[in-house]
Tab-separated table of C-alpha atoms and ligand atoms in Angstrom:
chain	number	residue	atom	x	y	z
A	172	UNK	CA	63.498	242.715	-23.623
A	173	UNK	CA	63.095	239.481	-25.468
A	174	UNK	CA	64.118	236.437	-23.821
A	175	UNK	CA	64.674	232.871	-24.556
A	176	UNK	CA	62.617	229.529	-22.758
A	177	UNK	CA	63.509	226.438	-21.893
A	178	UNK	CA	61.406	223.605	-20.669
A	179	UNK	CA	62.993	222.576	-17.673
A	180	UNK	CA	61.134	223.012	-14.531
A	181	UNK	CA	64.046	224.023	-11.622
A	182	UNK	CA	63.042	221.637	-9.486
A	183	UNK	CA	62.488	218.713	-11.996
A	184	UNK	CA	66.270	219.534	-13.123
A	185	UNK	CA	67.533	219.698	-9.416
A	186	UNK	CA	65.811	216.062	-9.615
A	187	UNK	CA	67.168	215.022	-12.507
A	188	UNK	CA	70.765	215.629	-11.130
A	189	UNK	CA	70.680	213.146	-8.735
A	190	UNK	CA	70.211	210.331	-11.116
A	191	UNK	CA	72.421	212.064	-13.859
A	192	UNK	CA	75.226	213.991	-12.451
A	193	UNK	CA	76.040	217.606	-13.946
A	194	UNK	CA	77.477	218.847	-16.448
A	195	UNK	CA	74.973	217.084	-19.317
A	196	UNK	CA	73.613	217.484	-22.206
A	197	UNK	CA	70.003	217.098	-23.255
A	198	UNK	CA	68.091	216.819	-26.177
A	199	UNK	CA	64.004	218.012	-26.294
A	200	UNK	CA	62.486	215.327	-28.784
A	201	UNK	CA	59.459	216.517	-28.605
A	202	UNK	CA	60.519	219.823	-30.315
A	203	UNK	CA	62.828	218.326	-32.477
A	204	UNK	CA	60.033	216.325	-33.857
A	205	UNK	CA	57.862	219.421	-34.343
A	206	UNK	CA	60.705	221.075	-36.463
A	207	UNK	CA	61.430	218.163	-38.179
A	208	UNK	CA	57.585	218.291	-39.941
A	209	UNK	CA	57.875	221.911	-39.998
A	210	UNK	CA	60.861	221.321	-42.415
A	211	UNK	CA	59.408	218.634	-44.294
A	212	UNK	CA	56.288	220.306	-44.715
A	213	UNK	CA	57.629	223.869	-46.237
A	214	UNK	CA	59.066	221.806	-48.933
A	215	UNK	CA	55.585	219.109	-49.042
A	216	UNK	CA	55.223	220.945	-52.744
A	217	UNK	CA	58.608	219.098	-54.278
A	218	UNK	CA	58.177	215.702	-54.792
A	219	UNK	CA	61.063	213.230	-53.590
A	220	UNK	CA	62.160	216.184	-51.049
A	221	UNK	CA	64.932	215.320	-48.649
A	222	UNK	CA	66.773	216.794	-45.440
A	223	UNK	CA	69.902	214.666	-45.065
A	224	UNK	CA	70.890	215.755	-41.383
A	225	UNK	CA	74.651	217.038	-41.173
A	226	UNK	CA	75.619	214.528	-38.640
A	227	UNK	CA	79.103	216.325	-37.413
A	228	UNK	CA	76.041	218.697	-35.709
A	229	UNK	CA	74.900	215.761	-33.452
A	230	UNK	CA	76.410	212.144	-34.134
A	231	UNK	CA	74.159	210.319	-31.674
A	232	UNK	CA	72.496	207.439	-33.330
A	233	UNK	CA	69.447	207.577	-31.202
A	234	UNK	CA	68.720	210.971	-32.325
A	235	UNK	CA	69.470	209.549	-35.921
A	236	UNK	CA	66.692	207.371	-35.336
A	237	UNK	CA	64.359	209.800	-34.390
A	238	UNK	CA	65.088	212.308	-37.368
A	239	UNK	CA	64.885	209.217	-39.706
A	240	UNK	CA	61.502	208.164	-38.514
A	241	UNK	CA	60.529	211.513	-39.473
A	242	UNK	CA	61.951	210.860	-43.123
A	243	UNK	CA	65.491	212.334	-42.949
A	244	UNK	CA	68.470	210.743	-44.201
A	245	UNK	CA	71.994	211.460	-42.969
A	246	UNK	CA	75.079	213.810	-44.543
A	247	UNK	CA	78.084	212.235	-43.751
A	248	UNK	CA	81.474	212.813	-44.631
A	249	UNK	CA	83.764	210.401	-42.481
A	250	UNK	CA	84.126	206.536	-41.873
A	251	UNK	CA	82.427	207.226	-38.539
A	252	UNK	CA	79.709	209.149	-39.454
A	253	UNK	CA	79.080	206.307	-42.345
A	254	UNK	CA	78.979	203.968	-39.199
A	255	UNK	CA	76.648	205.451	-37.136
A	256	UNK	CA	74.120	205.751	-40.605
A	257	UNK	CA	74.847	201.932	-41.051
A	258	UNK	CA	74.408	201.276	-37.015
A	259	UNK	CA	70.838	202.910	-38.045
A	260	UNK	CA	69.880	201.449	-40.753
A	261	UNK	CA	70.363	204.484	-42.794
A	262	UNK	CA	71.608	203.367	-46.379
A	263	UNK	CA	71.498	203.570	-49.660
A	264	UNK	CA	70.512	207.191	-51.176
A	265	UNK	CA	69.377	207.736	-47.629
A	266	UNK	CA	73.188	208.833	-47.153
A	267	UNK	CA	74.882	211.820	-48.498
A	268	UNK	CA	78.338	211.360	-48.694
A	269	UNK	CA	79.778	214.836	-48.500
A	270	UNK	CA	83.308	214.785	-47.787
A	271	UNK	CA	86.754	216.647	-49.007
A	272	UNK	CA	90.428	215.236	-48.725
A	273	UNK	CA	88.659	212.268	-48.887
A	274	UNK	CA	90.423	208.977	-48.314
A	275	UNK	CA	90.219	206.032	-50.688
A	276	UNK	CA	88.385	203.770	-47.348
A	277	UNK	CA	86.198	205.982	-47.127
A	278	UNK	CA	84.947	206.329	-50.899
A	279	UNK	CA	84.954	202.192	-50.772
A	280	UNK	CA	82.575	202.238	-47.587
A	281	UNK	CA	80.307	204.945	-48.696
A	282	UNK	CA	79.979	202.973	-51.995
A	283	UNK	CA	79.643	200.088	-50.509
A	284	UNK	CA	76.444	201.585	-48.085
A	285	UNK	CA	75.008	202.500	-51.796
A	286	UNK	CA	75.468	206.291	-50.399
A	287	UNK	CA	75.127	208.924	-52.502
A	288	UNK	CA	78.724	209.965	-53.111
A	289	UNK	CA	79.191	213.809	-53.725
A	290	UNK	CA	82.559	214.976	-55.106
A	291	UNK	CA	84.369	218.072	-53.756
A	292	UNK	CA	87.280	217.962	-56.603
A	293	UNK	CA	87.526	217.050	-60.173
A	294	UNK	CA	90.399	214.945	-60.160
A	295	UNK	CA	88.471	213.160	-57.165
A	296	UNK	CA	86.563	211.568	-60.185
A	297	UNK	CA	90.195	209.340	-60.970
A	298	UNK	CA	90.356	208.661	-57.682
A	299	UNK	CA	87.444	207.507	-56.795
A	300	UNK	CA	86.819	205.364	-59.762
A	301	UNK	CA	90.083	204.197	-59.234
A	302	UNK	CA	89.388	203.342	-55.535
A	303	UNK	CA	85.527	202.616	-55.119
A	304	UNK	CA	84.444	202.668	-58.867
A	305	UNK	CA	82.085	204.737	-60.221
A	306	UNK	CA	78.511	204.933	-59.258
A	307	UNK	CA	75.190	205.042	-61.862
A	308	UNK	CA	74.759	208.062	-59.846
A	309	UNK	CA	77.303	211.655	-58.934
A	310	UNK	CA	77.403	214.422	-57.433
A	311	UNK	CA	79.456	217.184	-57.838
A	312	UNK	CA	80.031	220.302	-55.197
A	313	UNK	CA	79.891	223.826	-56.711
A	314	UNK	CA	82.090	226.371	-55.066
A	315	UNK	CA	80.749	229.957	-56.944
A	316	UNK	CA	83.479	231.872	-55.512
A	317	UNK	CA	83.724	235.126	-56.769
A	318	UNK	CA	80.285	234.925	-57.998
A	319	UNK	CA	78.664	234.521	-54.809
A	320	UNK	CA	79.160	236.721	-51.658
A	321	UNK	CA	79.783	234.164	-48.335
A	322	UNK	CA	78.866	234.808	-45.135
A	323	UNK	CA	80.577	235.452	-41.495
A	324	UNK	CA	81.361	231.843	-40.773
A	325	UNK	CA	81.967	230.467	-44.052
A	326	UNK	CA	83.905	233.668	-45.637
A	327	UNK	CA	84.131	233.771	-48.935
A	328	UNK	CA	83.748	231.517	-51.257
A	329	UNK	CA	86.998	231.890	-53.714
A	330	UNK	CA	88.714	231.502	-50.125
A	331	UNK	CA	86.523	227.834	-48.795
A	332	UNK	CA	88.420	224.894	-49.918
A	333	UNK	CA	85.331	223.197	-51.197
A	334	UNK	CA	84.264	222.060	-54.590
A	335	UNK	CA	84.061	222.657	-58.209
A	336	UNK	CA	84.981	226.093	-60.055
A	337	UNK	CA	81.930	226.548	-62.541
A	338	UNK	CA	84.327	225.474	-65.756
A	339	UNK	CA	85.425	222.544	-63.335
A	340	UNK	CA	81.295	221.748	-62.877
A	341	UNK	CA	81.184	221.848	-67.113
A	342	UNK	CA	84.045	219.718	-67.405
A	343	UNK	CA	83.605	217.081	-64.447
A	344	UNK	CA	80.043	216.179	-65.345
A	345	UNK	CA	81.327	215.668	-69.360
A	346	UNK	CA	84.065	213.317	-68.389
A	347	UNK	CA	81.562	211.565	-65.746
A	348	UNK	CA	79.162	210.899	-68.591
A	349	UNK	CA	81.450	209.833	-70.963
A	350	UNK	CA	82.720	207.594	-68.504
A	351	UNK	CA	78.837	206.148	-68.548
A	352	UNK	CA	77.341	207.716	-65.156
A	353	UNK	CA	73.789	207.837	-65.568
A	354	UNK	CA	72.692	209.896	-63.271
A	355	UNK	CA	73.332	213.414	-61.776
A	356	UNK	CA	73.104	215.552	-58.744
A	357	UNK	CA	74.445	219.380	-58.243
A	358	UNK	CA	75.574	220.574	-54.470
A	359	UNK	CA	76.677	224.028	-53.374
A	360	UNK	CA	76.885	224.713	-49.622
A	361	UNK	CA	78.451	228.350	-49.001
A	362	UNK	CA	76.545	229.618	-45.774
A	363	UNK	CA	76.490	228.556	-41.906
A	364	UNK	CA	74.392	229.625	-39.408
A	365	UNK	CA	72.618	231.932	-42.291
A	366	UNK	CA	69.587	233.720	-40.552
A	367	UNK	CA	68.158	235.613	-43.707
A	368	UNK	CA	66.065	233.513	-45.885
A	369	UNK	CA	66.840	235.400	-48.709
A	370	UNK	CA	70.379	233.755	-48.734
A	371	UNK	CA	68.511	230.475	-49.396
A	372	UNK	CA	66.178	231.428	-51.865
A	373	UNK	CA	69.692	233.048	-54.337
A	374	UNK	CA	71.621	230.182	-53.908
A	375	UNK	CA	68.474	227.969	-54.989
A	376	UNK	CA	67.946	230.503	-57.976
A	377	UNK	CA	71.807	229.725	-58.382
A	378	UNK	CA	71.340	225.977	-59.150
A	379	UNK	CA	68.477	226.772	-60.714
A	380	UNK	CA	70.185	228.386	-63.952
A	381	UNK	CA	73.444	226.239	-63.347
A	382	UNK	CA	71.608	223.217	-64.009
A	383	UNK	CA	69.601	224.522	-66.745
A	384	UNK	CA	73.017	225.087	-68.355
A	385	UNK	CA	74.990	222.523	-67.507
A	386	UNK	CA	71.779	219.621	-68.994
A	387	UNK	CA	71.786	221.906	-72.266
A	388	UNK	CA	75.710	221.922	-72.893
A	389	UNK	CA	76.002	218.549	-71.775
A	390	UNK	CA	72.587	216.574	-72.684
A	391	UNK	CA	72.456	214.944	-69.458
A	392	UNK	CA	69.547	215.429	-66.687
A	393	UNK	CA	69.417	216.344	-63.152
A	394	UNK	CA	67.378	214.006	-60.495
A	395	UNK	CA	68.340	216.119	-58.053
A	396	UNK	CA	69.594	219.503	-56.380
A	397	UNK	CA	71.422	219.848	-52.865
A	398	UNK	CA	71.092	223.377	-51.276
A	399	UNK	CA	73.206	222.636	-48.479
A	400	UNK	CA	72.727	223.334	-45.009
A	401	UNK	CA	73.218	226.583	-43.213
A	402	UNK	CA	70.553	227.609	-42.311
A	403	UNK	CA	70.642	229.294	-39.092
A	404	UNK	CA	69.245	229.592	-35.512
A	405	UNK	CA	68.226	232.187	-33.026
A	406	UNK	CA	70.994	232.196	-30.461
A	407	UNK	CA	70.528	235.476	-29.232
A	408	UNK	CA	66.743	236.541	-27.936
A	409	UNK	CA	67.109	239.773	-30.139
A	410	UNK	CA	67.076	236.615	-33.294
A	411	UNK	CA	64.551	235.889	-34.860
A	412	UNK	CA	64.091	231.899	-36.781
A	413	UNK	CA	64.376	231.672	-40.658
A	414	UNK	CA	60.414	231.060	-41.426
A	415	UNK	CA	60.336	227.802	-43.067
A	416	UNK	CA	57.413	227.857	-44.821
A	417	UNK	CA	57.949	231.249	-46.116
A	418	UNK	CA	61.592	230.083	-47.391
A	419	UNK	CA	59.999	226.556	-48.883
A	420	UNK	CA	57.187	228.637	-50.883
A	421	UNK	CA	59.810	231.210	-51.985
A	422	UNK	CA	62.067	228.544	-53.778
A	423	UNK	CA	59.107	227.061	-54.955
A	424	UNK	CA	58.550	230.128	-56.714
A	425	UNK	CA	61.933	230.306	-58.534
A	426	UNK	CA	61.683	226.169	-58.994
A	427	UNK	CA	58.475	227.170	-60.902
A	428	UNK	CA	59.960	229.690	-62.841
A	429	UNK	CA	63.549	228.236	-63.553
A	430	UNK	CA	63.001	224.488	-63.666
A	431	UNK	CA	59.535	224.569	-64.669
A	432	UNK	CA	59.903	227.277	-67.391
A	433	UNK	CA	62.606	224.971	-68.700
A	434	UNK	CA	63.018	221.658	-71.034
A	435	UNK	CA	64.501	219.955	-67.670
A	436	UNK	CA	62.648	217.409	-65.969
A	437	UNK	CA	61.181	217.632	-62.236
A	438	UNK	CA	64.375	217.813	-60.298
A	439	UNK	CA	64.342	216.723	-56.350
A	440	UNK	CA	65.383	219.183	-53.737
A	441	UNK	CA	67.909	218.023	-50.847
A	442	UNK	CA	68.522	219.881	-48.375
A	443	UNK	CA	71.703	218.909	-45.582
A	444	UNK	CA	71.034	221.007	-42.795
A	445	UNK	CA	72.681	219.871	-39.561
A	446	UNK	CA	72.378	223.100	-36.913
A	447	UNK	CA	68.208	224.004	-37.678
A	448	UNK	CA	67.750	220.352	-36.882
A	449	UNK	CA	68.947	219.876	-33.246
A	450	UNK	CA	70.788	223.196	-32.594
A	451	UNK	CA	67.796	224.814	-30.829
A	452	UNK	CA	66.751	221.432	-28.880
A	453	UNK	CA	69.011	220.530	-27.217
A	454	UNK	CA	71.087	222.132	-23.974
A	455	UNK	CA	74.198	222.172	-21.887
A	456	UNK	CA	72.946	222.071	-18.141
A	457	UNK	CA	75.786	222.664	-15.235
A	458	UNK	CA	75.941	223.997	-11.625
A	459	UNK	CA	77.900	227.031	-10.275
A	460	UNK	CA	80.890	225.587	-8.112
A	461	UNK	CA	82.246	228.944	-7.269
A	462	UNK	CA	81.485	232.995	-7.679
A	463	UNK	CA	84.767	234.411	-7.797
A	464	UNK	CA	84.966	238.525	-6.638
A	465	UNK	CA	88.270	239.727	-8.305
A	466	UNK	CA	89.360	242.287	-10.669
A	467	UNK	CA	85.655	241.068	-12.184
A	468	UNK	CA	83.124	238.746	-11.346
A	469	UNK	CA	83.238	235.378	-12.160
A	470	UNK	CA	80.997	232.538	-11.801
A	471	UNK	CA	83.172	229.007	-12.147
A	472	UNK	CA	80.617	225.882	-13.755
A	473	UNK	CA	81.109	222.397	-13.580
A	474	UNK	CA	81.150	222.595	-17.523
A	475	UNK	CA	83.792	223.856	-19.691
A	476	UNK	CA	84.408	224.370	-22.998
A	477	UNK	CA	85.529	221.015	-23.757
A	478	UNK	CA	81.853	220.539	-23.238
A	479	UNK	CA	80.500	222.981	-25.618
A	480	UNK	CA	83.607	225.164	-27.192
A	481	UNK	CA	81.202	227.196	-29.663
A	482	UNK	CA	81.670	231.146	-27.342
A	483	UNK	CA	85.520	230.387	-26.924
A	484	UNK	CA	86.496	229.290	-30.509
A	485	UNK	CA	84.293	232.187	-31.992
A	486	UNK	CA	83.278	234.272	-29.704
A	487	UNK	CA	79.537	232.703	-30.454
A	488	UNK	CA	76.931	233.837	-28.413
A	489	UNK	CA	75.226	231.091	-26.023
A	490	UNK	CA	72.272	232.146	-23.942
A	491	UNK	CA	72.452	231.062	-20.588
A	492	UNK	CA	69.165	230.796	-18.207
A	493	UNK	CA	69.543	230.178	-14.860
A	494	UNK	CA	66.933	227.606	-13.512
A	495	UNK	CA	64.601	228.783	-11.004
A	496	UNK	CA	65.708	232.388	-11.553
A	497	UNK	CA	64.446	232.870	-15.284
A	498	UNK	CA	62.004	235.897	-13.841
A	499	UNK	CA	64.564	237.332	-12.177
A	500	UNK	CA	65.988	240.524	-12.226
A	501	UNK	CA	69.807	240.026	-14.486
A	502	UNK	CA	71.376	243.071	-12.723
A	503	UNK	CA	74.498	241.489	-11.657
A	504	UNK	CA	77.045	241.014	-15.190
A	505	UNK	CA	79.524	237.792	-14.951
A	506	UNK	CA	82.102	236.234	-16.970
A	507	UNK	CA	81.064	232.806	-16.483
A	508	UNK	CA	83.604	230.408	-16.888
A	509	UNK	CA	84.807	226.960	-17.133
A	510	UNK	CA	87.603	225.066	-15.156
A	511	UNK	CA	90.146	224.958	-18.230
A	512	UNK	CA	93.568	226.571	-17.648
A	513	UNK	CA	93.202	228.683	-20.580
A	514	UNK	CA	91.625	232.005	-20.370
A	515	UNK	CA	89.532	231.838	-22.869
A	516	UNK	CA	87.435	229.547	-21.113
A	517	UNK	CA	84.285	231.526	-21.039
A	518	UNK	CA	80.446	230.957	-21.753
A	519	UNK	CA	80.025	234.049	-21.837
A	520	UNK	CA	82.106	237.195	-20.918
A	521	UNK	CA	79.869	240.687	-19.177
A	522	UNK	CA	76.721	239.042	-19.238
A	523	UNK	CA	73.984	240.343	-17.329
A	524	UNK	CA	72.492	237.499	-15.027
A	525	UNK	CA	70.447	237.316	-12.309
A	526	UNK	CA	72.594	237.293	-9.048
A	527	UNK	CA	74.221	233.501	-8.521
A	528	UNK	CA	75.494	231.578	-6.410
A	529	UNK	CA	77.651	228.284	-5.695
A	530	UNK	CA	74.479	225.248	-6.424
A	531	UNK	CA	72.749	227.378	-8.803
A	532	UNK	CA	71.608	225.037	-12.079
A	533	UNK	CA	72.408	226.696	-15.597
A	534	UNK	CA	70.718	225.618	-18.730
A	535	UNK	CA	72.792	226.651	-21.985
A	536	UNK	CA	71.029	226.963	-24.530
A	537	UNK	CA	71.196	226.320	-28.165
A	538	UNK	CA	74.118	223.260	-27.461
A	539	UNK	CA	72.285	220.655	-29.909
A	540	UNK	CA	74.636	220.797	-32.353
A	541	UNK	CA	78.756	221.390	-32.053
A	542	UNK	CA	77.988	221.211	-28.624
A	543	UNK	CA	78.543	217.510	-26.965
A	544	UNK	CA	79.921	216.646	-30.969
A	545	UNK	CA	82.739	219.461	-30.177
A	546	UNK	CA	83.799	218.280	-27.362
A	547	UNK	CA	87.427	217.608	-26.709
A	548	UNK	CA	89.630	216.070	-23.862
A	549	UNK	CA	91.900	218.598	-23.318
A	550	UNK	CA	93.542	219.120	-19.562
A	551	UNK	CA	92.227	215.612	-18.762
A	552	UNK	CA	88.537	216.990	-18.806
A	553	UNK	CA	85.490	214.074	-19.765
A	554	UNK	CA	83.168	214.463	-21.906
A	555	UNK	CA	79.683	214.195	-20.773
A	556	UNK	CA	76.232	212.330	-21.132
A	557	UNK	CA	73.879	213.217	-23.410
A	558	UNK	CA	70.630	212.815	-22.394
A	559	UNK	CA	67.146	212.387	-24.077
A	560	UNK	CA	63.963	214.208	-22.787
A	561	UNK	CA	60.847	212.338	-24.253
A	562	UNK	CA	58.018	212.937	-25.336
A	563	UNK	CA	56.509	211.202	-22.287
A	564	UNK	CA	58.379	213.134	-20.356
A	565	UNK	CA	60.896	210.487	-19.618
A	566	UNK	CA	64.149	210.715	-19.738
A	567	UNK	CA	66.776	208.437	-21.369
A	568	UNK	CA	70.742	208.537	-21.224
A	569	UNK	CA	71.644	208.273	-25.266
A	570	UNK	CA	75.171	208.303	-24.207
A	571	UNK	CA	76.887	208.306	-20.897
A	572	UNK	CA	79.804	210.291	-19.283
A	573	UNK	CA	83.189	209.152	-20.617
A	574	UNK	CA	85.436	207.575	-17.216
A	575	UNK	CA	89.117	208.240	-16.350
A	576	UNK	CA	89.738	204.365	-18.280
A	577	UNK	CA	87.953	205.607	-21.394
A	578	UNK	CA	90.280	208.784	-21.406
A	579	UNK	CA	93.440	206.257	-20.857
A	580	UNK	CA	92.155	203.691	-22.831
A	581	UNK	CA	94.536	204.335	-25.728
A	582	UNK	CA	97.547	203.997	-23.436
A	583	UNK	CA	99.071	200.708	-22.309
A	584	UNK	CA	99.517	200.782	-18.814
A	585	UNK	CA	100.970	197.613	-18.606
A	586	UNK	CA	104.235	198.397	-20.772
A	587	UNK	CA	105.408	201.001	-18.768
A	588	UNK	CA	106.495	199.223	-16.072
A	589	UNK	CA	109.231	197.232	-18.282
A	590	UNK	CA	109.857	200.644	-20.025
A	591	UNK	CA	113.383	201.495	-19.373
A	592	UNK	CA	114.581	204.995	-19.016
B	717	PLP	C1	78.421	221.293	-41.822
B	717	PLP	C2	77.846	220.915	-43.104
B	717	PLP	C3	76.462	220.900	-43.287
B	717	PLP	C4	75.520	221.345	-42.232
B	717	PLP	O1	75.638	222.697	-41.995
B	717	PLP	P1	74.688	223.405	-40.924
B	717	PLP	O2	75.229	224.801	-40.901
B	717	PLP	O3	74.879	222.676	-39.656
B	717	PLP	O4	73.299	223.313	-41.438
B	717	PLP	C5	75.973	220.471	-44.486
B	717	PLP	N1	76.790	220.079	-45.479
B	717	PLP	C6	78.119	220.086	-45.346
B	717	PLP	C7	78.944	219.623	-46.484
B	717	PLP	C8	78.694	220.504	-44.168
B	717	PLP	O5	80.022	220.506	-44.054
C-alpha cells in the first residue's frame, strides 16, 4: 500500500501545540522552495519563463515573499489579491491580472500596479479603456470550447464562463491593434487539478498554432504565452506527481516545432499555477475531541470545514495521518468529522485509520492551497493561524487565529442599545 509522509515528528507537534493552539495550518518552506526550482528549472530552456502563483490558492504575503525570491510573480484577479502583490513589492509585469466580471476599480488599480491586465471578454476591451485606459501591452483569455475536451473540475469548456471564442480571439486582438496596443499576450486556462501531463503539453500545442495564426492574419507578434495553471497534485497515495521536467522538455518539443518552425519570434512561456505551488506543502493539523460509537464511528476534530472545505464541497479526497501512529495498523474505518451543524461536515467519510482516540494529533494533508484561503465563518466558527515551518526548523505564525471581536468587528455594538424595537 502506498502511503503519504509528512514531516512532523509527534512529539515536536504535541510541542508545538502548546505555543500555537490547534486547529492550524502550516506551511513546509523548505519543500516549497525545492518545488519552486523544480518548476523553474523544467522550463530553464525558455528564455523570460514565468510562474505567476494563483494567489486565491494561498493569499499569505509571507509565502508571496518566499515564492517571489524564487522568481515568481503573482496571478491575481481581485482588489485584494492586487494588495497583497503591492504589500510585496510584486509589480509591474510581475502581476497577472486575471480576472472576469471585472469591476472598473479594479482594472484602474491593476493598471495602475503596471500589471499585466488579461481580458476574459471582448467587449471588456470598451470597458476597460474606458475605465483604466489601454495598456502598450494585452492579453486576451481563450476559451476553446467545443474544441477542447475539459476536465472533472473545470467541465467543459463551451460550459466555463471564461474568455474569448476563437473568432472573438481574431477579432479582439484586430480592434486592440488598431486601437495602437503594441504588444500581445494569449491565455487559455481550461484544467484544475490536471494530473496527466499530456493535458499540458495539447493545450501548449493549442497556443502554439493559435498564435501562429492569429500574428499571420493580424501582423502583430506575440511576447508571450500563458498556459494557465492546473496542474495537479497527488492527494491520494495511489497518485502519482505530474513530472516536471518531463512536461517542461515535452512543450519544449512542440515550442521547437510550432514556434520555432515558424516566422514568429521567441515567444515567453507563463505559466499561473496556484495548487502545484503550495498545495502539497502545506497542512491542516487538529486533535480528536471526541470518538463517537453510533449507527457508525465517528471521530469529532477541533477543525471543521470552515477550516479546509475542499472533501465537503466536492467530495475531494484529503489524506489524513495521524501523528505518532503513521506505522500503525488503519484497521478501524471512521467518518471523521468537524463540529459544523451540517452533515456534510466530513474530512473524510469510511476511512480506514489507525484506532483513535480523544488527544490524538491529525495532520491533513495536501491543505496548502483552498485550504486556510477557503475558509469561511459560518456557525460562528474562526478561522485559524497559519503557520510557517522554516528552513531552520523554526517556526513562525504568518497569520494568527481570527478572535470573537474580529468575527463581530463588522457589527456596531454600540447602536443597538438605542435601537428601538
Ligand atoms: C485558479 C486559477 C489558476 C490556478 O489554478 P491551479 O489549479 O491552482 O493551478 C490560474 N489561473 C486562473 C485564471 C485561475 O482562476
Amino acid at each position: 500500500m502506498p502511503t503519504k509522509q509528512h514531516p512532523f515528528d509527534s512529539a515536536w507537534l504535541e510541542e508545538l501545540t502548546r505555543e500555537y493552539s490547534t486547529p492550524f495550518h502550516i506551511y513546509d518552506e523548505k519543500a516549497i522552495r525545492a518545488n519552486a526550482r523544480a518548476l523553474r528549472d523544467a522550463f530553464a530552456w525558455n528564455d523570460g519563463f514565468k510562474e505567476y502563483f494563483a494567489v486565491k490558492a494561498a493569499p499569505n504575503p509571507y509565502l508571496m515573499k518566499i515564492l517571489a525570491q524564487e522568481g515568481f510573480g503573482s496571478d491575481c484577479s481581485s482588489l485584494p489579491e492586487l494588495f497583497l502583490a503591492d504589500t510585496v513589492d510584486i509589480r509591474g509585469e510581475s502581476i497577472m491580472f486575471t480576472s472576469n466580471d471585472t469591476p472598473a476599480v479594479e482594472y484602474r488599480e491593476a493598471a495602475r500596479l503596471g500589471a499585466i491586465i488579461n481580458l476574459d471578454d471582448i467587449s471588456h476591451i470598451d470597458y476597460l479603456e474606458e475605465h483604466a485606459g489601454l495598456p502598450e501591452l494585452v492579453c486576451c483569455r481563450y476559451n476553446p470550447g467545443p474544441l477542447k475536451a475539459g476536465n472533472v473540475i473545470i467541465g467543459h469548456p463551451e460550459e466555463a464562463k471564461y474568455g474569448f471564442t476563437r473568432e472573438q480571439l481574431f477579432e479582439g486582438y484586430r480592434i486592440l491593434r488598431d486601437k495602437g496596443v503594441k504588444r500581445f499576450g494569449l491565455h487559455t486556462m481550461v484544467a484544475s487539478n490536471e494530473l496527466d501531463s499530456d493535458y499540458f503539453v495539447e493545450t501548449a500545442h493549442m497556443l502554439f498554432d493559435l498564435i501562429v495564426e492569429l500574428s499571420e492574419a493580424l501582423g502583430i507578434t506575440f511576447e508571450f504565452v500563458n498556459l494557465g495553471g492546473g496542474i495537479g497534485i497527488p492527494y491520494r497515495p495511489e497518485d502519482s506527481p505530474v513530472d516536471l521536467a518531463a512536461l517542461g522538455q515535452s512543450i519544449k518539443e512542440v515550442y521547437d516545432r510550432i514556434i520555432g518552425g515558424s516566422d514568429h519570434p521567441p515567444l515567453k512561456v507563463f505559466l499561473e499555477c496556484g495548487r502545484m505551488v503550495t498545495g502539497p506543502y502545506g497542512y491542516l493539523v487538529s486533535r480528536v475531541l471526541h470518538a463517537k460509537h453510533t449507527y457508525k464511528e465517528f471521530v469529532g476534530l477541533d477543525a471543521c470545514m470552515t477550516n479546509l472545505m475542499r472533501p465537503a464541497l466536492y467530495g475531494a479526497y484529503h489524506h489524513i495521518s495521524v501523528a505518532g501512529k503513521e506505522d500503525a495498523p488503519a484497521d478501524h474505518v471512521y467518518d471523521v468529522t468537524g463540529s459544523l451543524c451540517e452533515n456534510n461536515d466530513k474530512f473524510a467519510i469510511d476511512r480506514a485509520l489507525p484506532e483513535m482516540e480523544p488527544g490524538d494529533l491529525v495532520v491533513i494533508h495536501d491543505a496548502g492551497a483552498h485550504g486556510h484561503a477557503m475558509g469561511f465563518n459560518y456557525n460562528g466558527k474562526l478561522r485559524s493561524a497559519e503557520l510557517l515551518l522554516r528552513e531552520n526548523g523554526d517556526v513562525v505564525q504568518i497569520r494568527r487565529a481570527e478572535t470573537v471581536d474580529d468575527l463581530f468587528a463588522t457589527l456596531d455594538l454600540n447602536s443597538l442599545a438605542s435601537f428601538e424595537v
